[in-house]
Amino acid sequence: MKIDNLYETIIACKACPRLVTFRSKIAKDKRKSYKDWDYWGKPVPGFGNLNSKLVIVGLAPAAHGGTRTGRVFTGDKSGDFLFKCLFKAKISNQPNSENLNDGLKLKSIYITNILKCVPPGDKPKIEELNNCSKYFD
């Protein structure tokens, strides 16, 4: 499968009803500090250099991070730390990641999550992990 098709397939996924309901709720019932944002509210695909020798893998997008911005490790404290480190190591062109259109470029690295949707309580069920693992593979 071509990567563009994979991204579109991930973004359209509705295989896990519990996750679809939860991510939709997060996108509708926004955190007060992001009330003016249009939340992404869909599964979050990975990004970066597809021919990388290094892959950074997280568990799932953050409720008000990736679920809000549409980019993995973006919009939360772990992402702030990660992107500062990648910039310092000259693996990215900027020290921050704000949203999908902020100009961030990664060199020789790909970043993704095993789970493409935020699970309630950050506790995915095994069937949800199994559903998403095919995208990871």
Short mmCIF file of C-alpha atoms in Angstrom, two decimals:
data_model
loop_
_atom_site.label_atom_id
_atom_site.label_comp_id
_atom_site.label_asym_id
_atom_site.label_seq_id
_atom_site.Cartn_x
_atom_site.Cartn_y
_atom_site.Cartn_z
CA MET A 1 0.00 0.00 0.00
CA LYS A 2 1.33 3.46 -0.86
CA ILE A 3 1.89 5.74 2.12
CA ASP A 4 -0.72 8.29 0.96
CA ASN A 5 -3.30 5.50 0.81
CA LEU A 6 -2.20 4.27 4.23
CA TYR A 7 -2.63 7.75 5.73
CA GLU A 8 -6.11 8.08 4.24
CA THR A 9 -7.03 4.58 5.44
CA ILE A 10 -5.85 5.38 8.98
CA ILE A 11 -7.67 8.73 9.06
CA ALA A 12 -10.93 7.08 7.92
CA CYS A 13 -10.71 4.15 10.36
CA LYS A 14 -13.72 3.39 12.56
CA ALA A 15 -12.76 -0.16 13.57
CA CYS A 16 -12.94 0.49 17.32
CA PRO A 17 -16.34 1.90 18.38
CA ARG A 18 -15.13 2.78 21.91
CA LEU A 19 -12.23 4.81 20.52
CA VAL A 20 -14.35 6.51 17.85
CA THR A 21 -16.84 7.59 20.54
CA PHE A 22 -14.11 8.79 22.89
CA ARG A 23 -12.10 10.76 20.31
CA SER A 24 -15.33 12.38 19.06
CA LYS A 25 -16.23 13.35 22.63
CA ILE A 26 -12.77 14.87 23.17
CA ALA A 27 -13.09 16.87 19.94
CA LYS A 28 -16.55 18.15 20.94
CA ASP A 29 -15.98 18.75 24.67
CA LYS A 30 -12.77 20.73 24.26
CA ARG A 31 -10.43 21.71 27.05
CA LYS A 32 -11.16 25.30 28.06
CA SER A 33 -7.70 26.49 26.98
CA TYR A 34 -8.36 25.17 23.44
CA LYS A 35 -12.02 26.16 23.10
CA ASP A 36 -11.30 28.17 19.93
CA TRP A 37 -9.47 25.30 18.22
CA ASP A 38 -11.01 23.11 15.56
CA TYR A 39 -9.94 19.71 16.89
CA TRP A 40 -8.64 17.09 14.45
CA GLY A 41 -10.78 14.42 16.16
CA LYS A 42 -9.69 11.57 13.85
CA PRO A 43 -7.07 8.82 14.06
CA VAL A 44 -3.55 10.28 14.02
CA PRO A 45 -1.10 8.79 11.47
CA GLY A 46 2.67 8.91 11.86
CA PHE A 47 4.97 11.27 9.98
CA GLY A 48 8.57 11.83 9.00
CA ASN A 49 11.09 10.23 6.69
CA LEU A 50 9.83 6.87 5.43
CA ASN A 51 13.36 5.67 4.67
CA SER A 52 14.52 6.29 8.23
CA LYS A 53 16.84 4.16 10.26
CA LEU A 54 15.24 5.46 13.45
CA VAL A 55 11.59 5.21 14.50
CA ILE A 56 10.12 6.77 17.63
CA VAL A 57 7.02 4.92 18.79
CA GLY A 58 4.50 6.12 21.36
CA LEU A 59 1.42 4.40 22.73
CA ALA A 60 -1.37 6.72 21.52
CA PRO A 61 -2.08 10.36 20.71
CA ALA A 62 -2.80 12.63 23.65
CA ALA A 63 -6.41 13.70 24.13
CA HIS A 64 -5.65 17.41 23.77
CA GLY A 65 -2.37 16.91 21.91
CA GLY A 66 -2.51 14.74 18.79
CA THR A 67 -6.29 14.42 18.91
CA ARG A 68 -6.42 18.22 18.80
CA THR A 69 -3.60 18.92 16.33
CA GLY A 70 -3.65 15.87 14.05
CA ARG A 71 0.04 15.17 14.55
CA VAL A 72 1.60 12.61 16.86
CA PHE A 73 3.54 14.05 19.85
CA THR A 74 2.24 17.54 19.03
CA GLY A 75 0.52 19.83 21.49
CA ASP A 76 1.54 18.16 24.74
CA LYS A 77 4.50 18.29 27.16
CA SER A 78 6.11 15.07 25.91
CA GLY A 79 6.09 16.46 22.38
CA ASP A 80 7.54 19.78 23.52
CA PHE A 81 10.46 17.92 25.06
CA LEU A 82 10.87 15.53 22.12
CA PHE A 83 10.98 18.21 19.43
CA LYS A 84 13.44 20.37 21.37
CA CYS A 85 15.72 17.33 21.58
CA LEU A 86 15.32 16.46 17.89
CA PHE A 87 16.17 20.03 16.91
CA LYS A 88 19.22 20.08 19.20
CA ALA A 89 20.36 16.79 17.60
CA LYS A 90 19.82 18.36 14.12
CA ILE A 91 17.11 15.81 13.27
CA SER A 92 14.41 18.44 12.77
CA ASN A 93 14.35 21.90 11.23
CA GLN A 94 12.66 23.57 14.22
CA PRO A 95 12.42 23.02 18.00
CA ASN A 96 8.65 22.89 18.21
CA SER A 97 5.59 21.22 16.71
CA GLU A 98 2.37 23.21 16.88
CA ASN A 99 0.08 21.78 14.17
CA LEU A 100 0.04 20.01 10.81
CA ASN A 101 0.91 23.21 8.89
CA ASP A 102 3.75 24.61 11.01
CA GLY A 103 6.55 23.71 8.57
CA LEU A 104 8.16 20.99 10.71
CA LYS A 105 10.42 18.66 8.74
CA LEU A 106 12.15 15.58 10.12
CA LYS A 107 15.39 14.11 8.81
CA SER A 108 16.21 10.41 9.08
CA ILE A 109 13.43 9.71 11.58
CA TYR A 110 9.82 8.56 11.54
CA ILE A 111 7.45 9.14 14.48
CA THR A 112 4.26 7.18 15.10
CA ASN A 113 2.06 5.58 17.74
CA ILE A 114 0.95 2.00 18.01
CA LEU A 115 -2.62 3.15 18.68
CA LYS A 116 -3.93 5.82 16.32
CA CYS A 117 -6.74 7.07 18.61
CA VAL A 118 -6.68 8.21 22.22
CA PRO A 119 -8.14 5.53 24.53
CA PRO A 120 -10.18 6.39 27.63
CA GLY A 121 -7.88 6.60 30.65
CA ASP A 122 -4.90 5.93 28.35
CA LYS A 123 -5.79 2.23 28.65
CA PRO A 124 -6.32 0.53 25.30
CA LYS A 125 -8.01 -2.85 25.01
CA ILE A 126 -6.11 -5.69 23.37
CA GLU A 127 -8.49 -5.77 20.39
CA GLU A 128 -7.88 -2.04 19.80
CA LEU A 129 -4.13 -2.62 19.81
CA ASN A 130 -4.59 -5.54 17.43
CA ASN A 131 -6.71 -3.42 15.07
CA CYS A 132 -4.06 -0.69 14.92
CA SER A 133 -1.07 -3.01 14.74
CA LYS A 134 -1.77 -3.69 11.05
CA TYR A 135 -1.10 0.00 10.34
CA PHE A 136 2.11 -0.14 12.32
CA ASP A 137 3.28 -3.23 10.42
#
